[in-house]
C-alpha cells in the first residue's frame, strides 16, 4: 500500500508526465503548423513562379503580336514601294508623252508661224505692188539745185519710228494758225452707255497730203550723199498739224451730218454707234469715204470689229461700265 506521500509523489509524477506529454503535443502541433506554413510558402512561391511564367508567356505573346504587326507593316511598305514604283513609272511615261505632245504642239506652232510668215510675205508683196500702182512716194530724188537742205531726224515712238525734218528756218516764214484737237474730253461728251465702237488709224497720215511742186525745194534733205525732197506733208512743218486736221474735219463734218458720232484726233478716228448693226453700216460707209479720199488704213492698229471695250489714244474705254483707264505704265 502506498503511503500518502507515495500517492502524492505518484500523482505529481503523473501530472509531470501529462504536462510533458502536452508539451510534446504542443511541440508536435507547432512543428505541424510550421510545416503547413512552409508548405503555404512553397505554394506561394510556386504560384508566384506560375504567375511569372504566365507573365513571360503574355510578354512573348505581345512580342509575337508586335512582330506580326511589324511584318504586316513591312508587307504594306513593300506593296507601297511596288505601287510607288509602278506609279513613278506611269508618271515617267506620262511625262514623256506630255513632252512629246509639247514638242508636237511646238512643231505645229512653228509650222503655223511659217505659214503666217509666208502669208505676211504674200500680203507685203501684194501691198508693195498695190502701193507702187496706186500711191505716190512721199519723197523723190532731187537735183543738186535744191535751195534748202535740212537735217533729218528719227523720232522713236511707242510702236514706230517717224522721220522728222528739221524745218525751224522754214517755219519762221510760216504763220501756223492756232486750233484745238478733239480728244478724250470729246469722247466723254459723246459716249453713251452700251455704245458699240470701232476705231481707224490712218497709215502715215501726213504723207497723204501732197505738196505743191514749187515748194519741194524748201523740203530737201541729204541721205548717204544723195539729195531728196519731200513731195508730201512732212513731220516738222509748223502748218502740218493744222492742214491735216482741217482735212480730216471735212470728212468728220460729212459723217456728223448723217448722224455719225466721231472723234478725230490727227490720224486716229473713233466712231460711237447705238447698235452693232449701226456700227457695221457706219464702218462700211466710212471705209468707202476714206478710200475715195485716197487714205490708206493701218489695219494692224485699227479696231474695225465693233466692240464695247476698245483702246483709243492709249486708254481702255468700256461703254458698258462707262469707264476709261490708262494703258501707259
PDB file of N, CA and C in Angstrom, residues 100-171:
ATOM      1  N   UNK A 100       6.346  64.799-125.494  1.00  0.00           N
ATOM      2  CA  UNK A 100       6.198  64.530-126.924  1.00  0.00           C
ATOM      3  C   UNK A 100       5.061  65.361-127.506  1.00  0.00           C
ATOM      4  N   UNK A 101       3.948  65.463-126.731  1.00  0.00           N
ATOM      5  CA  UNK A 101       2.836  66.302-127.195  1.00  0.00           C
ATOM      6  C   UNK A 101       3.264  67.769-127.277  1.00  0.00           C
ATOM      7  N   UNK A 102       4.056  68.219-126.268  1.00  0.00           N
ATOM      8  CA  UNK A 102       4.547  69.600-126.311  1.00  0.00           C
ATOM      9  C   UNK A 102       5.425  69.829-127.530  1.00  0.00           C
ATOM     10  N   UNK A 103       6.298  68.858-127.810  1.00  0.00           N
ATOM     11  CA  UNK A 103       7.149  69.008-128.990  1.00  0.00           C
ATOM     12  C   UNK A 103       6.311  69.046-130.264  1.00  0.00           C
ATOM     13  N   UNK A 104       5.267  68.204-130.302  1.00  0.00           N
ATOM     14  CA  UNK A 104       4.398  68.198-131.478  1.00  0.00           C
ATOM     15  C   UNK A 104       3.659  69.527-131.607  1.00  0.00           C
ATOM     16  N   UNK A 105       3.160  70.056-130.451  1.00  0.00           N
ATOM     17  CA  UNK A 105       2.492  71.356-130.492  1.00  0.00           C
ATOM     18  C   UNK A 105       3.456  72.458-130.924  1.00  0.00           C
ATOM     19  N   UNK A 106       4.702  72.382-130.420  1.00  0.00           N
ATOM     20  CA  UNK A 106       5.688  73.386-130.821  1.00  0.00           C
ATOM     21  C   UNK A 106       5.984  73.299-132.309  1.00  0.00           C
ATOM     22  N   UNK A 107       6.092  72.049-132.821  1.00  0.00           N
ATOM     23  CA  UNK A 107       6.302  71.898-134.264  1.00  0.00           C
ATOM     24  C   UNK A 107       5.119  72.456-135.048  1.00  0.00           C
ATOM     25  N   UNK A 108       3.901  72.208-134.520  1.00  0.00           N
ATOM     26  CA  UNK A 108       2.708  72.725-135.198  1.00  0.00           C
ATOM     27  C   UNK A 108       2.691  74.250-135.154  1.00  0.00           C
ATOM     28  N   UNK A 109       3.055  74.828-133.977  1.00  0.00           N
ATOM     29  CA  UNK A 109       3.127  76.288-133.893  1.00  0.00           C
ATOM     30  C   UNK A 109       4.177  76.847-134.839  1.00  0.00           C
ATOM     31  N   UNK A 110       5.313  76.148-134.951  1.00  0.00           N
ATOM     32  CA  UNK A 110       6.358  76.605-135.871  1.00  0.00           C
ATOM     33  C   UNK A 110       5.863  76.554-137.313  1.00  0.00           C
ATOM     34  N   UNK A 111       5.133  75.447-137.642  1.00  0.00           N
ATOM     35  CA  UNK A 111       4.569  75.376-138.993  1.00  0.00           C
ATOM     36  C   UNK A 111       3.562  76.498-139.222  1.00  0.00           C
ATOM     37  N   UNK A 112       2.749  76.784-138.168  1.00  0.00           N
ATOM     38  CA  UNK A 112       1.764  77.855-138.295  1.00  0.00           C
ATOM     39  C   UNK A 112       2.454  79.205-138.439  1.00  0.00           C
ATOM     40  N   UNK A 113       3.539  79.418-137.654  1.00  0.00           N
ATOM     41  CA  UNK A 113       4.291  80.669-137.796  1.00  0.00           C
ATOM     42  C   UNK A 113       4.898  80.792-139.190  1.00  0.00           C
ATOM     43  N   UNK A 114       5.388  79.659-139.705  1.00  0.00           N
ATOM     44  CA  UNK A 114       5.960  79.686-141.052  1.00  0.00           C
ATOM     45  C   UNK A 114       4.885  80.026-142.081  1.00  0.00           C
ATOM     46  N   UNK A 115       3.682  79.397-141.903  1.00  0.00           N
ATOM     47  CA  UNK A 115       2.584  79.732-142.814  1.00  0.00           C
ATOM     48  C   UNK A 115       2.195  81.203-142.685  1.00  0.00           C
ATOM     49  N   UNK A 116       2.190  81.722-141.421  1.00  0.00           N
ATOM     50  CA  UNK A 116       1.847  83.126-141.207  1.00  0.00           C
ATOM     51  C   UNK A 116       2.897  84.031-141.832  1.00  0.00           C
ATOM     52  N   UNK A 117       4.180  83.662-141.682  1.00  0.00           N
ATOM     53  CA  UNK A 117       5.228  84.465-142.324  1.00  0.00           C
ATOM     54  C   UNK A 117       5.075  84.451-143.841  1.00  0.00           C
ATOM     55  N   UNK A 118       4.702  83.271-144.373  1.00  0.00           N
ATOM     56  CA  UNK A 118       4.500  83.180-145.819  1.00  0.00           C
ATOM     57  C   UNK A 118       3.335  84.059-146.251  1.00  0.00           C
ATOM     58  N   UNK A 119       2.232  84.001-145.461  1.00  0.00           N
ATOM     59  CA  UNK A 119       1.090  84.863-145.780  1.00  0.00           C
ATOM     60  C   UNK A 119       1.468  86.340-145.651  1.00  0.00           C
ATOM     61  N   UNK A 120       2.284  86.648-144.610  1.00  0.00           N
ATOM     62  CA  UNK A 120       2.716  88.030-144.418  1.00  0.00           C
ATOM     63  C   UNK A 120       3.575  88.494-145.590  1.00  0.00           C
ATOM     64  N   UNK A 121       4.468  87.606-146.041  1.00  0.00           N
ATOM     65  CA  UNK A 121       5.283  87.971-147.206  1.00  0.00           C
ATOM     66  C   UNK A 121       4.406  88.193-148.435  1.00  0.00           C
ATOM     67  N   UNK A 122       3.387  87.306-148.594  1.00  0.00           N
ATOM     68  CA  UNK A 122       2.486  87.481-149.737  1.00  0.00           C
ATOM     69  C   UNK A 122       1.721  88.789-149.636  1.00  0.00           C
ATOM     70  N   UNK A 123       1.215  89.095-148.400  1.00  0.00           N
ATOM     71  CA  UNK A 123       0.490  90.358-148.226  1.00  0.00           C
ATOM     72  C   UNK A 123       1.405  91.555-148.471  1.00  0.00           C
ATOM     73  N   UNK A 124       2.660  91.451-147.954  1.00  0.00           N
ATOM     74  CA  UNK A 124       3.600  92.557-148.163  1.00  0.00           C
ATOM     75  C   UNK A 124       3.888  92.748-149.647  1.00  0.00           C
ATOM     76  N   UNK A 125       4.036  91.599-150.346  1.00  0.00           N
ATOM     77  CA  UNK A 125       4.291  91.693-151.786  1.00  0.00           C
ATOM     78  C   UNK A 125       3.116  92.331-152.503  1.00  0.00           C
ATOM     79  N   UNK A 126       1.898  91.873-152.135  1.00  0.00           N
ATOM     80  CA  UNK A 126       0.702  92.442-152.759  1.00  0.00           C
ATOM     81  C   UNK A 126       0.559  93.923-152.435  1.00  0.00           C
ATOM     82  N   UNK A 127       0.842  94.265-151.153  1.00  0.00           N
ATOM     83  CA  UNK A 127       0.703  95.670-150.759  1.00  0.00           C
ATOM     84  C   UNK A 127       1.740  96.534-151.466  1.00  0.00           C
ATOM     85  N   UNK A 128       2.965  96.010-151.523  1.00  0.00           N
ATOM     86  CA  UNK A 128       4.005  96.772-152.214  1.00  0.00           C
ATOM     87  C   UNK A 128       3.631  97.000-153.672  1.00  0.00           C
ATOM     88  N   UNK A 129       3.069  95.926-154.264  1.00  0.00           N
ATOM     89  CA  UNK A 129       2.646  96.059-155.659  1.00  0.00           C
ATOM     90  C   UNK A 129       1.527  97.079-155.787  1.00  0.00           C
ATOM     91  N   UNK A 130       0.542  96.995-154.851  1.00  0.00           N
ATOM     92  CA  UNK A 130      -0.578  97.942-154.904  1.00  0.00           C
ATOM     93  C   UNK A 130      -0.101  99.360-154.647  1.00  0.00           C
ATOM     94  N   UNK A 131       0.855  99.503-153.680  1.00  0.00           N
ATOM     95  CA  UNK A 131       1.372 100.846-153.405  1.00  0.00           C
ATOM     96  C   UNK A 131       2.080 101.428-154.621  1.00  0.00           C
ATOM     97  N   UNK A 132       2.831 100.568-155.302  1.00  0.00           N
ATOM     98  CA  UNK A 132       3.518 101.053-156.496  1.00  0.00           C
ATOM     99  C   UNK A 132       2.528 101.491-157.567  1.00  0.00           C
ATOM    100  N   UNK A 133       1.364 100.763-157.602  1.00  0.00           N
ATOM    101  CA  UNK A 133       0.392 101.069-158.644  1.00  0.00           C
ATOM    102  C   UNK A 133      -0.489 102.255-158.304  1.00  0.00           C
ATOM    103  N   UNK A 134      -0.809 102.430-156.987  1.00  0.00           N
ATOM    104  CA  UNK A 134      -1.833 103.417-156.631  1.00  0.00           C
ATOM    105  C   UNK A 134      -1.328 104.605-155.840  1.00  0.00           C
ATOM    106  N   UNK A 135      -0.161 104.512-155.208  1.00  0.00           N
ATOM    107  CA  UNK A 135       0.263 105.591-154.328  1.00  0.00           C
ATOM    108  C   UNK A 135       1.431 106.356-154.916  1.00  0.00           C
ATOM    109  N   UNK A 136       1.637 107.534-154.330  1.00  0.00           N
ATOM    110  CA  UNK A 136       2.732 108.397-154.750  1.00  0.00           C
ATOM    111  C   UNK A 136       3.773 108.423-153.644  1.00  0.00           C
ATOM    112  N   UNK A 137       5.055 108.200-153.897  1.00  0.00           N
ATOM    113  CA  UNK A 137       6.068 108.243-152.844  1.00  0.00           C
ATOM    114  C   UNK A 137       6.070 109.597-152.164  1.00  0.00           C
ATOM    115  N   UNK A 138       6.394 109.582-150.835  1.00  0.00           N
ATOM    116  CA  UNK A 138       6.397 110.849-150.107  1.00  0.00           C
ATOM    117  C   UNK A 138       7.655 111.653-150.377  1.00  0.00           C
ATOM    118  N   UNK A 139       8.695 111.030-150.949  1.00  0.00           N
ATOM    119  CA  UNK A 139       9.920 111.758-151.285  1.00  0.00           C
ATOM    120  C   UNK A 139      10.316 111.425-152.710  1.00  0.00           C
ATOM    121  N   UNK A 140      11.167 112.274-153.269  1.00  0.00           N
ATOM    122  CA  UNK A 140      11.732 111.983-154.579  1.00  0.00           C
ATOM    123  C   UNK A 140      13.178 112.446-154.578  1.00  0.00           C
ATOM    124  N   UNK A 141      13.970 111.797-155.412  1.00  0.00           N
ATOM    125  CA  UNK A 141      15.365 112.202-155.527  1.00  0.00           C
ATOM    126  C   UNK A 141      15.413 113.558-156.207  1.00  0.00           C
ATOM    127  N   UNK A 142      16.100 114.477-155.561  1.00  0.00           N
ATOM    128  CA  UNK A 142      16.090 115.863-156.037  1.00  0.00           C
ATOM    129  C   UNK A 142      17.398 116.191-156.733  1.00  0.00           C
ATOM    130  N   UNK A 143      17.356 117.121-157.683  1.00  0.00           N
ATOM    131  CA  UNK A 143      18.604 117.597-158.293  1.00  0.00           C
ATOM    132  C   UNK A 143      19.402 118.408-157.286  1.00  0.00           C
ATOM    133  N   UNK A 144      20.654 118.619-157.583  1.00  0.00           N
ATOM    134  CA  UNK A 144      21.517 119.369-156.677  1.00  0.00           C
ATOM    135  C   UNK A 144      21.144 120.838-156.579  1.00  0.00           C
ATOM    136  N   UNK A 145      20.105 121.236-157.325  1.00  0.00           N
ATOM    137  CA  UNK A 145      19.716 122.651-157.328  1.00  0.00           C
ATOM    138  C   UNK A 145      18.758 122.981-156.194  1.00  0.00           C
ATOM    139  N   UNK A 146      18.444 121.991-155.311  1.00  0.00           N
ATOM    140  CA  UNK A 146      17.562 122.282-154.187  1.00  0.00           C
ATOM    141  C   UNK A 146      18.163 123.399-153.349  1.00  0.00           C
ATOM    142  N   UNK A 147      17.348 124.402-153.027  1.00  0.00           N
ATOM    143  CA  UNK A 147      17.885 125.587-152.363  1.00  0.00           C
ATOM    144  C   UNK A 147      18.037 125.391-150.856  1.00  0.00           C
ATOM    145  N   UNK A 148      17.382 124.380-150.257  1.00  0.00           N
ATOM    146  CA  UNK A 148      17.443 124.196-148.807  1.00  0.00           C
ATOM    147  C   UNK A 148      17.602 122.710-148.485  1.00  0.00           C
ATOM    148  N   UNK A 149      18.608 122.386-147.694  1.00  0.00           N
ATOM    149  CA  UNK A 149      18.836 121.014-147.230  1.00  0.00           C
ATOM    150  C   UNK A 149      18.743 121.028-145.711  1.00  0.00           C
ATOM    151  N   UNK A 150      17.785 120.271-145.172  1.00  0.00           N
ATOM    152  CA  UNK A 150      17.503 120.300-143.741  1.00  0.00           C
ATOM    153  C   UNK A 150      17.964 119.009-143.067  1.00  0.00           C
ATOM    154  N   UNK A 151      18.340 119.091-141.779  1.00  0.00           N
ATOM    155  CA  UNK A 151      18.673 117.862-141.043  1.00  0.00           C
ATOM    156  C   UNK A 151      17.440 116.971-140.918  1.00  0.00           C
ATOM    157  N   UNK A 152      17.666 115.668-141.020  1.00  0.00           N
ATOM    158  CA  UNK A 152      16.577 114.687-140.901  1.00  0.00           C
ATOM    159  C   UNK A 152      16.787 113.890-139.621  1.00  0.00           C
ATOM    160  N   UNK A 153      15.782 113.866-138.775  1.00  0.00           N
ATOM    161  CA  UNK A 153      15.861 113.137-137.502  1.00  0.00           C
ATOM    162  C   UNK A 153      14.870 111.983-137.503  1.00  0.00           C
ATOM    163  N   UNK A 154      15.196 110.978-136.695  1.00  0.00           N
ATOM    164  CA  UNK A 154      14.294 109.841-136.496  1.00  0.00           C
ATOM    165  C   UNK A 154      13.805 109.892-135.059  1.00  0.00           C
ATOM    166  N   UNK A 155      12.504 110.064-134.880  1.00  0.00           N
ATOM    167  CA  UNK A 155      11.898 110.111-133.546  1.00  0.00           C
ATOM    168  C   UNK A 155      11.230 108.773-133.282  1.00  0.00           C
ATOM    169  N   UNK A 156      11.693 108.089-132.228  1.00  0.00           N
ATOM    170  CA  UNK A 156      11.137 106.772-131.900  1.00  0.00           C
ATOM    171  C   UNK A 156       9.979 106.944-130.940  1.00  0.00           C
ATOM    172  N   UNK A 157       8.805 106.474-131.366  1.00  0.00           N
ATOM    173  CA  UNK A 157       7.631 106.492-130.503  1.00  0.00           C
ATOM    174  C   UNK A 157       7.386 105.095-129.952  1.00  0.00           C
ATOM    175  N   UNK A 158       6.220 104.908-129.295  1.00  0.00           N
ATOM    176  CA  UNK A 158       5.968 103.638-128.620  1.00  0.00           C
ATOM    177  C   UNK A 158       6.022 102.443-129.553  1.00  0.00           C
ATOM    178  N   UNK A 159       5.472 102.578-130.725  1.00  0.00           N
ATOM    179  CA  UNK A 159       5.352 101.410-131.596  1.00  0.00           C
ATOM    180  C   UNK A 159       5.895 101.639-132.996  1.00  0.00           C
ATOM    181  N   UNK A 160       6.510 102.789-133.253  1.00  0.00           N
ATOM    182  CA  UNK A 160       7.041 103.032-134.594  1.00  0.00           C
ATOM    183  C   UNK A 160       8.028 104.188-134.551  1.00  0.00           C
ATOM    184  N   UNK A 161       8.718 104.383-135.647  1.00  0.00           N
ATOM    185  CA  UNK A 161       9.662 105.489-135.787  1.00  0.00           C
ATOM    186  C   UNK A 161       9.118 106.479-136.825  1.00  0.00           C
ATOM    187  N   UNK A 162       9.336 107.775-136.586  1.00  0.00           N
ATOM    188  CA  UNK A 162       8.881 108.805-137.518  1.00  0.00           C
ATOM    189  C   UNK A 162      10.089 109.594-138.029  1.00  0.00           C
ATOM    190  N   UNK A 163      10.042 109.920-139.309  1.00  0.00           N
ATOM    191  CA  UNK A 163      11.039 110.809-139.907  1.00  0.00           C
ATOM    192  C   UNK A 163      10.578 112.245-139.699  1.00  0.00           C
ATOM    193  N   UNK A 164      11.391 113.025-138.994  1.00  0.00           N
ATOM    194  CA  UNK A 164      11.039 114.417-138.702  1.00  0.00           C
ATOM    195  C   UNK A 164      12.106 115.312-139.322  1.00  0.00           C
ATOM    196  N   UNK A 165      11.651 116.191-140.205  1.00  0.00           N
ATOM    197  CA  UNK A 165      12.557 117.114-140.880  1.00  0.00           C
ATOM    198  C   UNK A 165      12.710 118.380-140.033  1.00  0.00           C
ATOM    199  N   UNK A 166      13.949 118.795-139.819  1.00  0.00           N
ATOM    200  CA  UNK A 166      14.216 119.998-139.028  1.00  0.00           C
ATOM    201  C   UNK A 166      13.932 121.223-139.900  1.00  0.00           C
ATOM    202  N   UNK A 167      12.734 121.797-139.719  1.00  0.00           N
ATOM    203  CA  UNK A 167      12.287 122.912-140.571  1.00  0.00           C
ATOM    204  C   UNK A 167      12.142 124.207-139.782  1.00  0.00           C
ATOM    205  N   UNK A 168      12.989 124.383-138.760  1.00  0.00           N
ATOM    206  CA  UNK A 168      12.844 125.585-137.941  1.00  0.00           C
ATOM    207  C   UNK A 168      13.070 126.864-138.757  1.00  0.00           C
ATOM    208  N   UNK A 169      14.019 126.817-139.670  1.00  0.00           N
ATOM    209  CA  UNK A 169      14.270 128.009-140.500  1.00  0.00           C
ATOM    210  C   UNK A 169      13.074 128.302-141.407  1.00  0.00           C
ATOM    211  N   UNK A 170      12.502 127.255-141.983  1.00  0.00           N
ATOM    212  CA  UNK A 170      11.333 127.440-142.854  1.00  0.00           C
ATOM    213  C   UNK A 170      10.136 127.911-142.045  1.00  0.00           C
ATOM    214  N   UNK A 171       9.966 127.366-140.825  1.00  0.00           N
ATOM    215  CA  UNK A 171       8.791 127.690-140.004  1.00  0.00           C
ATOM    216  C   UNK A 171       8.757 129.157-139.602  1.00  0.00           C
TER     217      UNK A 171
END
